[in-house]
Amino acid sequence: MSNNREAASSRRLPARTLAAVGFGLTLFAGVTFADDHGGAMELSNGSIIGSTCMGCHGFEGKGSGNIPQLAGLPAEVTAGKMLAYKSDSLEGTVMNRIAKGYSDEEIQAVSEFFANQ
């Protein structure tokens, strides 16, 4: 039994390697999303942040189950809600904590990104 554990632990990747792979995949996702015209979208702050939102809000922000769609919403609507979450004037499950991690400029950038989806 001990030999199996030692063999398994020797095959594990270091945490730094896993973090680098995850970061690389996030960047790759931000670069490879296509715009409405089928061309590659440029890598921008909004697209990088937006790629992290898609884990809950669905591919390209098109919604996922009970989690609302972000794609196509006017930037003012998304930014307004994010700023309300950030200031705790709107209650959410995790969005208050998430919104506090972004500057107002980053919130505007991601809001514009989803408005153009």
PDB file of C-alpha atoms in Angstrom:
ATOM      1  CA  MET A   1       0.000   0.000   0.000  1.00  0.00           C
ATOM      2  CA  SER A   2       2.821   2.376   0.867  1.00  0.00           C
ATOM      3  CA  ASN A   3       4.432   1.806  -2.543  1.00  0.00           C
ATOM      4  CA  ASN A   4       1.202   2.831  -4.296  1.00  0.00           C
ATOM      5  CA  ARG A   5       1.082   6.123  -2.372  1.00  0.00           C
ATOM      6  CA  GLU A   6       4.716   6.883  -3.121  1.00  0.00           C
ATOM      7  CA  ALA A   7       4.197   6.132  -6.810  1.00  0.00           C
ATOM      8  CA  ALA A   8       1.083   8.317  -6.947  1.00  0.00           C
ATOM      9  CA  SER A   9       2.744  11.247  -5.173  1.00  0.00           C
ATOM     10  CA  SER A  10       5.735  11.088  -7.521  1.00  0.00           C
ATOM     11  CA  ARG A  11       3.357  11.557 -10.506  1.00  0.00           C
ATOM     12  CA  ARG A  12       1.683  14.695  -9.123  1.00  0.00           C
ATOM     13  CA  LEU A  13       2.443  18.021 -10.747  1.00  0.00           C
ATOM     14  CA  PRO A  14       3.854  20.803  -8.603  1.00  0.00           C
ATOM     15  CA  ALA A  15       1.413  23.577  -7.643  1.00  0.00           C
ATOM     16  CA  ARG A  16       3.396  26.126  -9.685  1.00  0.00           C
ATOM     17  CA  THR A  17       3.018  24.010 -12.795  1.00  0.00           C
ATOM     18  CA  LEU A  18      -0.732  23.674 -12.278  1.00  0.00           C
ATOM     19  CA  ALA A  19      -1.073  27.426 -11.682  1.00  0.00           C
ATOM     20  CA  ALA A  20       0.908  28.199 -14.840  1.00  0.00           C
ATOM     21  CA  VAL A  21      -1.221  25.824 -16.898  1.00  0.00           C
ATOM     22  CA  GLY A  22      -4.427  27.368 -15.507  1.00  0.00           C
ATOM     23  CA  PHE A  23      -3.213  30.894 -16.241  1.00  0.00           C
ATOM     24  CA  GLY A  24      -2.183  29.886 -19.746  1.00  0.00           C
ATOM     25  CA  LEU A  25      -5.585  28.334 -20.426  1.00  0.00           C
ATOM     26  CA  THR A  26      -7.322  31.493 -19.200  1.00  0.00           C
ATOM     27  CA  LEU A  27      -5.222  33.641 -21.537  1.00  0.00           C
ATOM     28  CA  PHE A  28      -5.780  31.212 -24.381  1.00  0.00           C
ATOM     29  CA  ALA A  29      -9.538  31.353 -23.801  1.00  0.00           C
ATOM     30  CA  GLY A  30      -9.492  35.154 -23.862  1.00  0.00           C
ATOM     31  CA  VAL A  31      -7.534  35.214 -27.116  1.00  0.00           C
ATOM     32  CA  THR A  32      -9.519  32.582 -28.985  1.00  0.00           C
ATOM     33  CA  PHE A  33     -13.108  33.715 -28.420  1.00  0.00           C
ATOM     34  CA  ALA A  34     -14.525  34.778 -31.750  1.00  0.00           C
ATOM     35  CA  ASP A  35     -16.525  37.899 -32.403  1.00  0.00           C
ATOM     36  CA  ASP A  36     -19.816  38.004 -34.333  1.00  0.00           C
ATOM     37  CA  HIS A  37     -17.943  38.262 -37.632  1.00  0.00           C
ATOM     38  CA  GLY A  38     -16.010  35.048 -37.094  1.00  0.00           C
ATOM     39  CA  GLY A  39     -12.645  36.795 -36.619  1.00  0.00           C
ATOM     40  CA  ALA A  40     -10.384  36.362 -33.644  1.00  0.00           C
ATOM     41  CA  MET A  41     -11.092  38.864 -30.895  1.00  0.00           C
ATOM     42  CA  GLU A  42      -8.195  40.921 -29.642  1.00  0.00           C
ATOM     43  CA  LEU A  43      -6.992  40.200 -26.153  1.00  0.00           C
ATOM     44  CA  SER A  44      -8.279  42.946 -23.871  1.00  0.00           C
ATOM     45  CA  ASN A  45      -8.793  43.508 -20.188  1.00  0.00           C
ATOM     46  CA  GLY A  46     -12.539  42.986 -20.686  1.00  0.00           C
ATOM     47  CA  SER A  47     -12.081  39.702 -22.515  1.00  0.00           C
ATOM     48  CA  ILE A  48      -9.633  38.366 -19.924  1.00  0.00           C
ATOM     49  CA  ILE A  49     -11.951  39.227 -17.043  1.00  0.00           C
ATOM     50  CA  GLY A  50     -14.949  38.031 -19.067  1.00  0.00           C
ATOM     51  CA  SER A  51     -13.392  34.616 -19.574  1.00  0.00           C
ATOM     52  CA  THR A  52     -13.397  34.105 -15.800  1.00  0.00           C
ATOM     53  CA  CYS A  53     -17.123  34.975 -15.599  1.00  0.00           C
ATOM     54  CA  MET A  54     -18.007  32.242 -18.063  1.00  0.00           C
ATOM     55  CA  GLY A  55     -17.417  29.506 -15.500  1.00  0.00           C
ATOM     56  CA  CYS A  56     -20.752  30.452 -13.921  1.00  0.00           C
ATOM     57  CA  HIS A  57     -22.478  32.606 -16.551  1.00  0.00           C
ATOM     58  CA  GLY A  58     -21.938  30.131 -19.402  1.00  0.00           C
ATOM     59  CA  PHE A  59     -19.960  30.190 -22.628  1.00  0.00           C
ATOM     60  CA  GLU A  60     -19.751  33.749 -23.969  1.00  0.00           C
ATOM     61  CA  GLY A  61     -21.944  34.825 -21.035  1.00  0.00           C
ATOM     62  CA  LYS A  62     -25.098  33.331 -22.552  1.00  0.00           C
ATOM     63  CA  GLY A  63     -26.441  32.142 -19.201  1.00  0.00           C
ATOM     64  CA  SER A  64     -26.342  28.862 -17.384  1.00  0.00           C
ATOM     65  CA  GLY A  65     -29.329  27.507 -15.505  1.00  0.00           C
ATOM     66  CA  ASN A  66     -30.483  29.995 -12.871  1.00  0.00           C
ATOM     67  CA  ILE A  67     -27.419  32.198 -13.379  1.00  0.00           C
ATOM     68  CA  PRO A  68     -28.290  35.185 -15.583  1.00  0.00           C
ATOM     69  CA  GLN A  69     -27.125  35.857 -19.099  1.00  0.00           C
ATOM     70  CA  LEU A  70     -24.600  38.676 -19.489  1.00  0.00           C
ATOM     71  CA  ALA A  71     -24.190  38.562 -23.266  1.00  0.00           C
ATOM     72  CA  GLY A  72     -25.960  41.376 -25.054  1.00  0.00           C
ATOM     73  CA  LEU A  73     -26.966  43.292 -21.928  1.00  0.00           C
ATOM     74  CA  PRO A  74     -26.262  47.026 -22.202  1.00  0.00           C
ATOM     75  CA  ALA A  75     -22.908  47.838 -20.587  1.00  0.00           C
ATOM     76  CA  GLU A  76     -24.631  50.333 -18.283  1.00  0.00           C
ATOM     77  CA  VAL A  77     -26.879  47.582 -16.868  1.00  0.00           C
ATOM     78  CA  THR A  78     -24.037  45.138 -16.175  1.00  0.00           C
ATOM     79  CA  ALA A  79     -21.733  47.847 -14.802  1.00  0.00           C
ATOM     80  CA  GLY A  80     -24.532  49.221 -12.616  1.00  0.00           C
ATOM     81  CA  LYS A  81     -25.200  45.822 -11.077  1.00  0.00           C
ATOM     82  CA  MET A  82     -21.503  45.082 -10.587  1.00  0.00           C
ATOM     83  CA  LEU A  83     -20.988  48.441  -8.871  1.00  0.00           C
ATOM     84  CA  ALA A  84     -24.051  47.788  -6.701  1.00  0.00           C
ATOM     85  CA  TYR A  85     -22.616  44.393  -5.707  1.00  0.00           C
ATOM     86  CA  LYS A  86     -19.257  46.047  -5.029  1.00  0.00           C
ATOM     87  CA  SER A  87     -20.829  48.630  -2.681  1.00  0.00           C
ATOM     88  CA  ASP A  88     -23.094  46.016  -1.033  1.00  0.00           C
ATOM     89  CA  SER A  89     -26.231  47.912  -2.077  1.00  0.00           C
ATOM     90  CA  LEU A  90     -27.310  44.763  -3.976  1.00  0.00           C
ATOM     91  CA  GLU A  91     -27.203  41.368  -2.266  1.00  0.00           C
ATOM     92  CA  GLY A  92     -25.797  38.350  -4.022  1.00  0.00           C
ATOM     93  CA  THR A  93     -24.447  34.927  -3.173  1.00  0.00           C
ATOM     94  CA  VAL A  94     -20.844  35.409  -4.320  1.00  0.00           C
ATOM     95  CA  MET A  95     -21.053  38.449  -6.589  1.00  0.00           C
ATOM     96  CA  ASN A  96     -20.408  40.924  -3.766  1.00  0.00           C
ATOM     97  CA  ARG A  97     -17.047  39.308  -3.068  1.00  0.00           C
ATOM     98  CA  ILE A  98     -16.210  38.960  -6.742  1.00  0.00           C
ATOM     99  CA  ALA A  99     -17.101  42.563  -7.633  1.00  0.00           C
ATOM    100  CA  LYS A 100     -14.924  43.940  -4.831  1.00  0.00           C
ATOM    101  CA  GLY A 101     -11.926  42.404  -6.577  1.00  0.00           C
ATOM    102  CA  TYR A 102     -12.244  44.688  -9.607  1.00  0.00           C
ATOM    103  CA  SER A 103     -11.617  48.380 -10.121  1.00  0.00           C
ATOM    104  CA  ASP A 104     -14.400  50.533 -11.579  1.00  0.00           C
ATOM    105  CA  GLU A 105     -12.434  50.635 -14.863  1.00  0.00           C
ATOM    106  CA  GLU A 106     -12.223  46.825 -14.981  1.00  0.00           C
ATOM    107  CA  ILE A 107     -15.955  46.568 -14.295  1.00  0.00           C
ATOM    108  CA  GLN A 108     -16.616  48.954 -17.192  1.00  0.00           C
ATOM    109  CA  ALA A 109     -14.287  46.950 -19.482  1.00  0.00           C
ATOM    110  CA  VAL A 110     -15.966  43.602 -18.742  1.00  0.00           C
ATOM    111  CA  SER A 111     -19.416  45.195 -19.061  1.00  0.00           C
ATOM    112  CA  GLU A 112     -18.525  46.478 -22.526  1.00  0.00           C
ATOM    113  CA  PHE A 113     -17.094  43.083 -23.449  1.00  0.00           C
ATOM    114  CA  PHE A 114     -20.370  41.312 -22.634  1.00  0.00           C
ATOM    115  CA  ALA A 115     -22.484  44.036 -24.248  1.00  0.00           C
ATOM    116  CA  ASN A 116     -20.737  43.195 -27.537  1.00  0.00           C
ATOM    117  CA  GLN A 117     -21.310  39.430 -27.303  1.00  0.00           C
TER     118      GLN A 117
END
